[in-house]
Coordinates of N, CA, C and O and ligand atoms in Angstrom, one line a residue:
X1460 N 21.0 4.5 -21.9 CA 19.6 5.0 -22.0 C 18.7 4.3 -21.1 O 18.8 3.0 -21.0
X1461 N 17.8 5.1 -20.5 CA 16.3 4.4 -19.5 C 15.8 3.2 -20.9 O 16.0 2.8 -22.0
X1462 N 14.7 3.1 -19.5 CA 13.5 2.2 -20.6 C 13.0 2.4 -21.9 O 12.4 1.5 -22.6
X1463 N 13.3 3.6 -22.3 CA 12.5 4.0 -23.7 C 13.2 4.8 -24.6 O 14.3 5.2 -24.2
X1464 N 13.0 5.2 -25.5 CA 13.7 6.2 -27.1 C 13.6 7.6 -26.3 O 14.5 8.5 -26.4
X1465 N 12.9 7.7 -25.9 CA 12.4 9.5 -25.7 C 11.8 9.2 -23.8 O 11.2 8.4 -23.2
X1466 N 12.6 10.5 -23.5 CA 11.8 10.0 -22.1 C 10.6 10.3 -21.7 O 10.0 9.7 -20.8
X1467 N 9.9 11.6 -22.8 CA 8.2 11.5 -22.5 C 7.3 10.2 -22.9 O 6.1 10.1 -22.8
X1468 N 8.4 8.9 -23.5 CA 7.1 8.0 -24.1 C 6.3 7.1 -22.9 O 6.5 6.9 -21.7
X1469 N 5.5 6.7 -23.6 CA 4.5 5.9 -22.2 C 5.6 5.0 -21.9 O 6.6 5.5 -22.2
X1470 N 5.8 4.0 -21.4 CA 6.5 2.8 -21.5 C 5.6 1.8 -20.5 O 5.5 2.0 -19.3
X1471 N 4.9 0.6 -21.0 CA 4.1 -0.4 -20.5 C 4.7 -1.3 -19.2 O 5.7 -1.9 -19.5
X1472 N 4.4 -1.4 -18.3 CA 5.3 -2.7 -17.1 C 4.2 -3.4 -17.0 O 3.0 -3.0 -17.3
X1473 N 4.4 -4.3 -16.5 CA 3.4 -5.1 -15.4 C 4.1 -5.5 -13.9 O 5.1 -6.0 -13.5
X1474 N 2.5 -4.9 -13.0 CA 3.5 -5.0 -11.5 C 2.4 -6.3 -10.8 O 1.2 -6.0 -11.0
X1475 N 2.5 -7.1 -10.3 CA 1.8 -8.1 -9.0 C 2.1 -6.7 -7.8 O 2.9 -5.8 -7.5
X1476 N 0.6 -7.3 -7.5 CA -0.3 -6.9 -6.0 C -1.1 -7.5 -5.9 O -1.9 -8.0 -6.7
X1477 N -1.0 -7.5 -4.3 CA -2.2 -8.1 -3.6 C -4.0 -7.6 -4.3 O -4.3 -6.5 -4.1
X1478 N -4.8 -8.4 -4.9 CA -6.2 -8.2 -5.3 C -6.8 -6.9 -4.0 O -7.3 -5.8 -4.4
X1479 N -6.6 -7.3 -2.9 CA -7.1 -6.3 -2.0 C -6.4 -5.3 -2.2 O -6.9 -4.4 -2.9
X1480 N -5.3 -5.1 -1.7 CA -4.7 -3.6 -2.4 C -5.0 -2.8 -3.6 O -5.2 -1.6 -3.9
X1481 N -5.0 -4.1 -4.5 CA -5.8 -3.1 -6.2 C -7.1 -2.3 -5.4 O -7.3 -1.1 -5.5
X1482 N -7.8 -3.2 -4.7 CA -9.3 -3.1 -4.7 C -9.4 -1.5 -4.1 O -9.9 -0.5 -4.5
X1483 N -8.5 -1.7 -2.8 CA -8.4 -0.1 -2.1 C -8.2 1.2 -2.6 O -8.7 2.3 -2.4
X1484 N -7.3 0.7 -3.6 CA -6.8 1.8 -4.5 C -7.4 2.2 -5.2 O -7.3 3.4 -5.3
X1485 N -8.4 1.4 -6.3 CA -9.3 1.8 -6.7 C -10.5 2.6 -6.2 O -11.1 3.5 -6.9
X1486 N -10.8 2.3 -5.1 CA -11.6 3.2 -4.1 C -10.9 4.5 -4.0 O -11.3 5.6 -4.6
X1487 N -9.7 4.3 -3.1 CA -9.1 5.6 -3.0 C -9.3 6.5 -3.9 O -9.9 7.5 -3.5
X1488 N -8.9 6.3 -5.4 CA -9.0 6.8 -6.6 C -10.5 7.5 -7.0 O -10.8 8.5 -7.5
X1489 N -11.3 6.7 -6.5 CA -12.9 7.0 -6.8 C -13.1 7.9 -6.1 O -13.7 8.8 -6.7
X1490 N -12.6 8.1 -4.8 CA -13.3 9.2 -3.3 C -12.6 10.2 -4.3 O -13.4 10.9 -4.8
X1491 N -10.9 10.3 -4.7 CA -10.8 11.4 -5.0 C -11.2 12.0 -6.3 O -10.6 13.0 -6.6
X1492 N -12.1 11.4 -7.2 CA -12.5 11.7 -8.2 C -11.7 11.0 -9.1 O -12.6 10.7 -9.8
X1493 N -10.8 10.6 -9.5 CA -9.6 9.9 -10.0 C -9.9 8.2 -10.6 O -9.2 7.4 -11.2
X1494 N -11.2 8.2 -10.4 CA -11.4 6.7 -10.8 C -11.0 6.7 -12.4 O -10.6 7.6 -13.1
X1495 N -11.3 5.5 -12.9 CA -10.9 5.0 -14.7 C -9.4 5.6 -14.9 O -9.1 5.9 -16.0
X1496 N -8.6 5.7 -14.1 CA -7.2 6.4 -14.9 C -6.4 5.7 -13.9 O -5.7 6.5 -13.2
X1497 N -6.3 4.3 -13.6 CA -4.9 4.0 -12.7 C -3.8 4.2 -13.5 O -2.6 4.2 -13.1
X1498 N -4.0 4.3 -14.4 CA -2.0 4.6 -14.6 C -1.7 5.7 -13.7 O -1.0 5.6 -12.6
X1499 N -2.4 7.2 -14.4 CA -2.6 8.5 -13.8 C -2.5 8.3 -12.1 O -1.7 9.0 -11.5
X1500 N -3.1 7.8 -11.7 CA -2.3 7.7 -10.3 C -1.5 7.5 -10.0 O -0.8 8.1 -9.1
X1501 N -1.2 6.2 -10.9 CA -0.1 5.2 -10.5 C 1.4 6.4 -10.7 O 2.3 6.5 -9.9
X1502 N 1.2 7.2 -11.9 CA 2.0 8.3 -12.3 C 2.5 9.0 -11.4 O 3.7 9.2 -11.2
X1503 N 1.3 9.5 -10.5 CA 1.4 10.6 -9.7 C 2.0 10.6 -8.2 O 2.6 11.5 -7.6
X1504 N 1.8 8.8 -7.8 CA 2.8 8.5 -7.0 C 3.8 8.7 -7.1 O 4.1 9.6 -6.4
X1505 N 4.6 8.2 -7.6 CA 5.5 7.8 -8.4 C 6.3 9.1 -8.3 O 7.3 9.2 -7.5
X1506 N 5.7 10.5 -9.2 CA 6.4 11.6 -9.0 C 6.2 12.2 -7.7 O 7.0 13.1 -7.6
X1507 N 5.5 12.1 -6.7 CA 5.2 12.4 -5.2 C 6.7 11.8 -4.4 O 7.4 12.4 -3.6
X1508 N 6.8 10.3 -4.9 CA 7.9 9.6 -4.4 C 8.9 10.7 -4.6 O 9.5 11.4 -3.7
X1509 N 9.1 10.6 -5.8 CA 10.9 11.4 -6.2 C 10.7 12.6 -5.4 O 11.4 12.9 -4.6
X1510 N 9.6 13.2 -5.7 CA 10.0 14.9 -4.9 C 10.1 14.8 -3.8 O 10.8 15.7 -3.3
X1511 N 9.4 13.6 -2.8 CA 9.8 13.5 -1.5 C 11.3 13.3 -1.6 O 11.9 14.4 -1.3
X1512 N 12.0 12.5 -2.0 CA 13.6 11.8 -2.0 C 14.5 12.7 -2.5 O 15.7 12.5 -2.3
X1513 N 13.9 13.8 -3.3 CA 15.1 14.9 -3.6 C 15.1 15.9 -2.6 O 15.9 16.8 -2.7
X1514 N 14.3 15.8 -1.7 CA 14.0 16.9 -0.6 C 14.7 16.5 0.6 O 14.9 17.0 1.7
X1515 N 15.2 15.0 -0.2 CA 16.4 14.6 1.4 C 17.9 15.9 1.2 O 18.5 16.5 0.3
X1516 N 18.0 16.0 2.2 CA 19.3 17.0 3.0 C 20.4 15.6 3.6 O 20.0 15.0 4.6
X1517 N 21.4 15.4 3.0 CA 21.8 14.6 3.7 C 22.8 15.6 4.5 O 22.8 15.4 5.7
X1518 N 23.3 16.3 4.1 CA 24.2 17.1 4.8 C 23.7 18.0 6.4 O 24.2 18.4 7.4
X1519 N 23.0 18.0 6.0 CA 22.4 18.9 7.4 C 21.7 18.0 8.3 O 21.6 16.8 7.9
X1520 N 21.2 18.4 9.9 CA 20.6 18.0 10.7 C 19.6 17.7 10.7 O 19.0 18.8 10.6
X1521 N 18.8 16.7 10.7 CA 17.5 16.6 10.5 C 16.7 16.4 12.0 O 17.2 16.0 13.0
X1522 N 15.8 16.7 11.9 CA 14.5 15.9 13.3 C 13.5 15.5 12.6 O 12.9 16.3 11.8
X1523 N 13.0 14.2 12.9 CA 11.8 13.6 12.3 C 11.6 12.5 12.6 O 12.5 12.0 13.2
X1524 N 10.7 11.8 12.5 CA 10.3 11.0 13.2 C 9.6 9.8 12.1 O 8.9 10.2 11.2
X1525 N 9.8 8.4 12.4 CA 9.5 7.2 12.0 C 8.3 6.6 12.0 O 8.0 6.4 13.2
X1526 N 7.5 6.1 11.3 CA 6.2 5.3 11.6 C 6.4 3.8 11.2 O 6.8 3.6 10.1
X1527 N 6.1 2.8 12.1 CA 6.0 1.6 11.2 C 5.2 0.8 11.7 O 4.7 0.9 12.9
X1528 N 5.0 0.0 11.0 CA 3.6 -1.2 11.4 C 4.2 -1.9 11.3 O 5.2 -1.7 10.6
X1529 N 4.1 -2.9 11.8 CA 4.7 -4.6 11.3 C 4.1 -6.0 11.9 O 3.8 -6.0 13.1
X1530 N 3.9 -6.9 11.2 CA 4.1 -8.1 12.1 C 5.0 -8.9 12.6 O 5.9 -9.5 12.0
X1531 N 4.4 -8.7 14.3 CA 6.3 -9.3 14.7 C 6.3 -10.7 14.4 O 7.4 -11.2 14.5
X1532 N 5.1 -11.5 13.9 CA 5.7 -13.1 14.1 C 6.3 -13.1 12.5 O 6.6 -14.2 12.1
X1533 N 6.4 -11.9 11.7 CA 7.9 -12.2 10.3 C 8.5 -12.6 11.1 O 8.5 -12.0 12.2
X1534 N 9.4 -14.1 10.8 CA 10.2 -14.6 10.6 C 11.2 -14.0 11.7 O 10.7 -14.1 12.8
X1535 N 12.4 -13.4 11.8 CA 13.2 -12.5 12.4 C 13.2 -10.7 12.7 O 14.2 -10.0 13.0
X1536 N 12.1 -10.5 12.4 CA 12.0 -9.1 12.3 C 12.3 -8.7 13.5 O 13.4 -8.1 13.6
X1537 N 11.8 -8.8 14.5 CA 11.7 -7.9 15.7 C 13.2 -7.9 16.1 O 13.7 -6.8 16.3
X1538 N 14.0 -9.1 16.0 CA 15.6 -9.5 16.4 C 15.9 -8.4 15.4 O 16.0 -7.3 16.0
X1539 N 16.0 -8.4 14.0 CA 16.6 -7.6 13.0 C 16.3 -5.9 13.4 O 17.2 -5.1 13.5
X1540 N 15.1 -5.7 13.4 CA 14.9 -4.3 13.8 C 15.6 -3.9 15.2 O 15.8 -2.7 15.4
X1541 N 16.0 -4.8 16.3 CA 16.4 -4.2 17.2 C 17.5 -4.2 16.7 O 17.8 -3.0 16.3
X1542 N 18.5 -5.0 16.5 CA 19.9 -5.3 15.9 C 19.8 -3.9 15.2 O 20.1 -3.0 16.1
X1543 N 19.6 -3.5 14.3 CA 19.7 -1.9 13.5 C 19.7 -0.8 14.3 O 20.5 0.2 14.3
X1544 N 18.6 -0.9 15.3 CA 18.2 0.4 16.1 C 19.6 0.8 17.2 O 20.1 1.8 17.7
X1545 N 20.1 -1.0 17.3 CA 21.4 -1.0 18.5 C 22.5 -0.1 17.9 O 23.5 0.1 18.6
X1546 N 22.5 0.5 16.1 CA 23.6 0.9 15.5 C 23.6 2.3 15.1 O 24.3 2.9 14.4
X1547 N 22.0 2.8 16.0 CA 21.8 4.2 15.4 C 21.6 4.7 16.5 O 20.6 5.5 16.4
X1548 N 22.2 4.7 17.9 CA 21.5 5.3 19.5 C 21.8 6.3 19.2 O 20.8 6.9 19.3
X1549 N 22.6 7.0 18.9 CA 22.9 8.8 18.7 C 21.5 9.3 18.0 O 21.2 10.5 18.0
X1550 N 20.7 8.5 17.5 CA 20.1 9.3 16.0 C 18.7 9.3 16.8 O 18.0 10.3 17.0
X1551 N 18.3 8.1 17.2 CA 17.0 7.5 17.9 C 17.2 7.9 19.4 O 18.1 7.5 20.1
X1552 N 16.0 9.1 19.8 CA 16.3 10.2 20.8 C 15.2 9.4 21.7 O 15.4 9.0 22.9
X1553 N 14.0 9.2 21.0 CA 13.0 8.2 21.6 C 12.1 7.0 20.8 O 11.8 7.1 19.7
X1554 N 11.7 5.9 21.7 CA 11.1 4.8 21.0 C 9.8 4.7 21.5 O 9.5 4.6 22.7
X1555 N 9.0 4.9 20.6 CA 7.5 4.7 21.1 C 6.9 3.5 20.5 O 6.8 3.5 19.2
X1556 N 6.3 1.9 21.5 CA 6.0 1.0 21.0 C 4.1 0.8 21.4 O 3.5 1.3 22.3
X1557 N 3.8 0.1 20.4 CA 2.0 0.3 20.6 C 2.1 -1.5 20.2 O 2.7 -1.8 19.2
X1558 N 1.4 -2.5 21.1 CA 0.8 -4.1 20.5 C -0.6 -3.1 20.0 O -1.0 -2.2 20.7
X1559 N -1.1 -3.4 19.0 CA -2.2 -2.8 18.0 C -3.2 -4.3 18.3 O -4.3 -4.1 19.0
X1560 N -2.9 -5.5 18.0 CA -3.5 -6.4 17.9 C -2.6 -7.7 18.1 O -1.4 -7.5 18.4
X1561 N -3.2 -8.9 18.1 CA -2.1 -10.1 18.6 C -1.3 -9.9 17.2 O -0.1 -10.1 17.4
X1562 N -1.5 -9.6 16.1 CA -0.2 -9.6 15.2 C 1.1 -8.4 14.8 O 2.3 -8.5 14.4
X1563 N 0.4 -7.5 15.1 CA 0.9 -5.7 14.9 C 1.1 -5.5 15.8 O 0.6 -5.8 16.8
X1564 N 2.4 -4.7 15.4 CA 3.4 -3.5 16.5 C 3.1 -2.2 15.3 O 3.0 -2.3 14.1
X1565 N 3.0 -0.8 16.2 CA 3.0 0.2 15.6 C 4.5 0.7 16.3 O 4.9 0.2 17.4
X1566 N 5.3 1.6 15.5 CA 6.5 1.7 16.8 C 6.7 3.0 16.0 O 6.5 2.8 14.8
X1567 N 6.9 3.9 16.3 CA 7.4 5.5 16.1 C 8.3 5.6 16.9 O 8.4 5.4 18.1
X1568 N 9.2 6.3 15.8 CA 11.2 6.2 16.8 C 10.6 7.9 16.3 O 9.8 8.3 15.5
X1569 N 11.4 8.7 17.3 CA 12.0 10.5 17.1 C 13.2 10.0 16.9 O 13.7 9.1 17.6
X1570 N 13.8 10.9 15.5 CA 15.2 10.8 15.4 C 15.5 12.5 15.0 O 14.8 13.4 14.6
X1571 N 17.1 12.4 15.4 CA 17.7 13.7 15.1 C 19.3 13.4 15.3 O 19.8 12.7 16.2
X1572 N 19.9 14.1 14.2 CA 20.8 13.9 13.7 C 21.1 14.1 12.0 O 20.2 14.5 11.2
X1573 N 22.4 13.7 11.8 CA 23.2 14.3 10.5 C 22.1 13.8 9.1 O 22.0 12.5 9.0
X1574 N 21.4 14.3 8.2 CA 20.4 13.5 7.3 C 21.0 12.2 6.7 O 20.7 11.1 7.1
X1575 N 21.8 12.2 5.8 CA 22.7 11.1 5.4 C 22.7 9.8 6.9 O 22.7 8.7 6.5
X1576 N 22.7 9.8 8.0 CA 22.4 8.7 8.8 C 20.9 8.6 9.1 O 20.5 7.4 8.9
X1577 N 19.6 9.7 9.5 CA 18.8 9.3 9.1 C 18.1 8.7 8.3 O 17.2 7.8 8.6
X1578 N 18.6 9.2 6.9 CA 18.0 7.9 5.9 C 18.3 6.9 5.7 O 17.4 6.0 5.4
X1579 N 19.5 6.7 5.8 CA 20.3 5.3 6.2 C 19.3 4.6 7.1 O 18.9 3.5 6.6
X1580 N 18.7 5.0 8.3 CA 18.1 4.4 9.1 C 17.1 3.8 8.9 O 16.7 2.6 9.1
X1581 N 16.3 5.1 8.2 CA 14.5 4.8 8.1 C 15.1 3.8 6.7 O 14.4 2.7 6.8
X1582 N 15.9 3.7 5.8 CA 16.0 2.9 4.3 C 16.2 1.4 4.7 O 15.8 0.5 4.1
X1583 N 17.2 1.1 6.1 CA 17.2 0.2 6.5 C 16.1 -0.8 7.0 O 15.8 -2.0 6.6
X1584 N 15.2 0.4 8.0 CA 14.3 -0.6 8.6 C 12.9 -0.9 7.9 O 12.1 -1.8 8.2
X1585 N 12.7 0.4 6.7 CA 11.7 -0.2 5.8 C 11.8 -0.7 4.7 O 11.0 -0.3 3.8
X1586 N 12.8 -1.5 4.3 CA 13.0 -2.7 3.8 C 12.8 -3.7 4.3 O 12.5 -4.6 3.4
X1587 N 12.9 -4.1 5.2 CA 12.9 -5.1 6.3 C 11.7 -6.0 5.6 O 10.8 -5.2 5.1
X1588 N 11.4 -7.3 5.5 CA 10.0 -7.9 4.8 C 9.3 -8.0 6.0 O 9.6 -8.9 6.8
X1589 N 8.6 -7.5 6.1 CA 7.2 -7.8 7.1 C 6.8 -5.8 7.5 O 5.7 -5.3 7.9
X1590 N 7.5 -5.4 7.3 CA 7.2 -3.8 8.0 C 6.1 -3.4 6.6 O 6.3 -2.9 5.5
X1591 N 5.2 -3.6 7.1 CA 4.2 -3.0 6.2 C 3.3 -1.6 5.8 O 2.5 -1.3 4.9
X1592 N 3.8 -1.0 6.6 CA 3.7 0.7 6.2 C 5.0 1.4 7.0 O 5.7 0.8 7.8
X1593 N 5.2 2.5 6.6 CA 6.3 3.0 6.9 C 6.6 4.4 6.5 O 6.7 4.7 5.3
X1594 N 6.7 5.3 7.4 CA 6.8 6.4 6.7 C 7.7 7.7 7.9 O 7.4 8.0 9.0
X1595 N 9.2 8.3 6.8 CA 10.1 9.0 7.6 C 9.3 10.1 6.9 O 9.1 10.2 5.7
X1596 N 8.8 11.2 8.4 CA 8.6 12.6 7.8 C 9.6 13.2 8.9 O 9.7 12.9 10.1
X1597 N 10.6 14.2 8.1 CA 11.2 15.1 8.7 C 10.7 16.7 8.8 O 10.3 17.5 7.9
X1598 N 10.8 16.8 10.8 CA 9.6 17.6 10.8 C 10.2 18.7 10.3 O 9.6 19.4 9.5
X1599 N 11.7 19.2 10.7 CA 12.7 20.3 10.1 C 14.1 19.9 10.3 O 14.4 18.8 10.8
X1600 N 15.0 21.2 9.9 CA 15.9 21.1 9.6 C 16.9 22.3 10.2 O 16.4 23.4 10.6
X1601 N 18.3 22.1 10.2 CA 18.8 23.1 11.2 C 18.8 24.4 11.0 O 18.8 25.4 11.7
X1602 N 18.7 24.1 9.3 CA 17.8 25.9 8.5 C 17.0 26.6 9.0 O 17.0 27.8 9.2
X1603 N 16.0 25.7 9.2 CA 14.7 25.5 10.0 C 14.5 26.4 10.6 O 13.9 27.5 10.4
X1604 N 15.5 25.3 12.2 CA 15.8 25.7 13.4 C 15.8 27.4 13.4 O 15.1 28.1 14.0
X1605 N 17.0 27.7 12.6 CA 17.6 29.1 12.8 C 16.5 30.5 12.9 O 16.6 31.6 13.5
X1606 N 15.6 30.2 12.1 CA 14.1 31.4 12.0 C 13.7 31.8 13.3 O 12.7 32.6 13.4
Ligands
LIG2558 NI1 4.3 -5.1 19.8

Protein backbone atom coordinates (compact mmCIF):
# COMPACT_ATOMS: atom_id res chain seq x y z
CA UNK A 1 0.00 0.00 0.00
CA UNK A 2 1.08 3.96 -0.87
CA UNK A 3 1.26 6.51 1.82
CA UNK A 4 -2.26 6.37 3.01
CA UNK A 5 -5.63 3.94 3.84
CA UNK A 6 -7.56 5.35 0.76
CA UNK A 7 -5.83 6.96 -2.06
CA UNK A 8 -8.14 10.12 -2.18
CA UNK A 9 -6.87 10.96 1.48
CA UNK A 10 -4.87 14.23 1.97
CA UNK A 11 -1.61 12.84 3.22
CA UNK A 12 0.67 15.75 5.03
CA UNK A 13 4.80 15.84 4.00
CA UNK A 14 7.08 18.37 4.68
CA UNK A 15 9.51 19.44 1.74
CA UNK A 16 12.89 22.11 2.30
CA UNK A 17 13.23 24.88 -0.31
CA UNK A 18 15.15 27.53 -0.90
CA UNK A 19 13.05 30.84 0.99
CA UNK A 20 13.43 32.55 -2.52
CA UNK A 21 11.85 29.89 -4.42
CA UNK A 22 8.85 29.70 -1.87
CA UNK A 23 8.81 33.45 -2.36
CA UNK A 24 8.47 33.06 -6.41
CA UNK A 25 6.02 30.73 -6.23
CA UNK A 26 4.02 32.44 -4.19
CA UNK A 27 3.98 35.21 -6.64
CA UNK A 28 3.57 32.96 -9.46
CA UNK A 29 0.52 31.67 -7.68
CA UNK A 30 -0.81 35.29 -7.06
CA UNK A 31 -0.37 36.55 -10.97
CA UNK A 32 -2.41 33.41 -11.62
CA UNK A 33 -5.05 34.03 -9.29
CA UNK A 34 -4.08 30.94 -7.20
CA UNK A 35 -2.70 32.67 -4.25
CA UNK A 36 -3.75 31.18 -0.29
CA UNK A 37 -3.90 27.44 -1.67
CA UNK A 38 -0.13 26.20 -2.11
CA UNK A 39 -1.00 22.84 -1.59
CA UNK A 40 -3.49 23.22 -4.66
CA UNK A 41 -0.66 24.09 -6.71
CA UNK A 42 1.62 22.15 -5.26
CA UNK A 43 -1.11 19.36 -6.36
CA UNK A 44 -1.43 20.50 -9.71
CA UNK A 45 2.19 20.18 -10.40
CA UNK A 46 2.58 17.29 -9.41
CA UNK A 47 -0.30 15.84 -11.72
CA UNK A 48 1.06 18.10 -14.76
CA UNK A 49 4.39 15.99 -13.92
CA UNK A 50 2.78 12.46 -14.28
CA UNK A 51 0.81 13.37 -17.43
CA UNK A 52 3.86 14.76 -18.92
CA UNK A 53 5.82 11.17 -18.06
CA UNK A 54 2.99 8.95 -19.23
CA UNK A 55 3.09 10.73 -22.48
CA UNK A 56 6.69 9.20 -22.88
CA UNK A 57 6.66 6.76 -26.04
CA UNK A 58 9.64 4.85 -25.36
CA UNK A 59 9.13 2.68 -28.21
CA UNK A 60 8.89 4.97 -31.01
CA UNK A 61 11.09 7.73 -32.49
CA UNK A 62 11.20 10.76 -30.90
CA UNK A 63 12.66 14.51 -31.97
CA UNK A 64 12.96 16.96 -29.32
CA UNK A 65 14.98 18.94 -27.95
CA UNK A 66 16.83 19.69 -24.40
CA UNK A 67 17.12 22.89 -22.27
CA UNK A 68 19.46 23.34 -19.40
CA UNK A 69 21.02 25.90 -17.29
CA UNK A 70 23.75 25.13 -15.13
CA UNK A 71 26.61 26.38 -13.32
CA UNK A 72 29.72 25.19 -14.72
CA UNK A 73 31.99 25.86 -11.57
CA UNK A 74 29.53 22.55 -9.80
CA UNK A 75 32.14 20.69 -8.79
CA UNK A 76 32.54 18.21 -11.94
CA UNK A 77 29.63 18.96 -13.99
CA UNK A 78 30.85 20.23 -17.20
CA UNK A 79 33.44 16.88 -17.26
CA UNK A 80 30.24 14.73 -16.28
CA UNK A 81 27.80 16.26 -18.77
CA UNK A 82 30.35 15.86 -21.57
CA UNK A 83 31.26 12.22 -20.41
CA UNK A 84 27.22 11.40 -20.97
CA UNK A 85 26.76 13.30 -24.14
CA UNK A 86 30.08 11.20 -25.47
CA UNK A 87 27.44 8.02 -24.95
CA UNK A 88 24.50 9.34 -26.81
CA UNK A 89 26.19 10.76 -30.39
CA UNK A 90 23.48 8.84 -32.48
CA UNK A 91 20.65 10.67 -30.42
CA UNK A 92 22.32 14.38 -30.05
CA UNK A 93 21.99 15.58 -33.80
CA UNK A 94 23.04 19.15 -32.58
CA UNK A 95 24.67 21.17 -29.50
CA UNK A 96 23.79 24.58 -28.94
CA UNK A 97 26.04 26.36 -26.15
CA UNK A 98 25.22 30.06 -24.74
CA UNK A 99 28.03 31.60 -21.54
CA UNK A 100 24.67 33.53 -20.08
CA UNK A 101 26.95 35.14 -17.31
CA UNK A 102 30.45 34.39 -15.60
CA UNK A 103 28.48 31.52 -13.77
CA UNK A 104 25.76 29.94 -16.33
CA UNK A 105 25.81 27.84 -19.42
CA UNK A 106 22.40 27.67 -21.23
CA UNK A 107 23.06 24.50 -23.68
CA UNK A 108 20.03 23.12 -25.81
CA UNK A 109 21.03 19.69 -27.43
CA UNK A 110 18.27 18.59 -30.69
CA UNK A 111 17.83 14.94 -30.14
CA UNK A 112 16.28 12.26 -32.31
CA UNK A 113 16.08 8.83 -31.88
CA UNK A 114 14.43 5.55 -30.26
CA UNK A 115 12.30 7.35 -26.98
CA UNK A 116 13.44 4.84 -24.37
CA UNK A 117 17.30 6.36 -25.14
CA UNK A 118 16.04 9.76 -25.15
CA UNK A 119 14.85 9.69 -21.81
CA UNK A 120 17.51 7.88 -20.67
CA UNK A 121 19.40 10.97 -21.75
CA UNK A 122 17.48 14.03 -20.74
CA UNK A 123 16.95 11.66 -16.93
CA UNK A 124 20.65 11.39 -16.96
CA UNK A 125 21.74 14.85 -17.45
CA UNK A 126 19.00 16.50 -15.30
CA UNK A 127 19.95 14.89 -12.31
CA UNK A 128 23.18 15.93 -12.54
CA UNK A 129 23.57 18.48 -9.11
CA UNK A 130 24.15 21.81 -10.38
CA UNK A 131 21.74 21.70 -13.67
CA UNK A 132 19.23 23.91 -12.42
CA UNK A 133 16.43 24.13 -14.87
CA UNK A 134 15.86 21.57 -17.36
CA UNK A 135 13.42 20.78 -19.57
CA UNK A 136 12.89 17.66 -22.47
CA UNK A 137 10.01 18.81 -24.85
CA UNK A 138 9.44 16.34 -27.58
CA UNK A 139 8.48 18.23 -30.56
CA UNK A 140 6.87 14.79 -32.35
CA UNK A 141 6.91 11.53 -33.05
CA UNK A 142 7.23 9.12 -35.94
CA UNK A 143 3.22 8.94 -35.82
CA UNK A 144 3.58 12.41 -36.13
CA UNK A 145 5.85 12.40 -38.86
CA UNK A 146 3.47 10.19 -41.02
CA UNK A 147 0.36 13.03 -41.46
NI1 LIG B 1 29.30 28.19 -20.84
Amino acid sequence: MGACENPGDLVRFSVAVPGELLSQFDERNARRGESGNRSEAIRDLMRASLVRESLRTPDEQVIGSLTMIYDHHTGDLTRRLDEIQHDYTHEIVSTLHVHLDHANCLEILALKGQGARIYELADKLLALRGVHHGELTCAATESCLDV
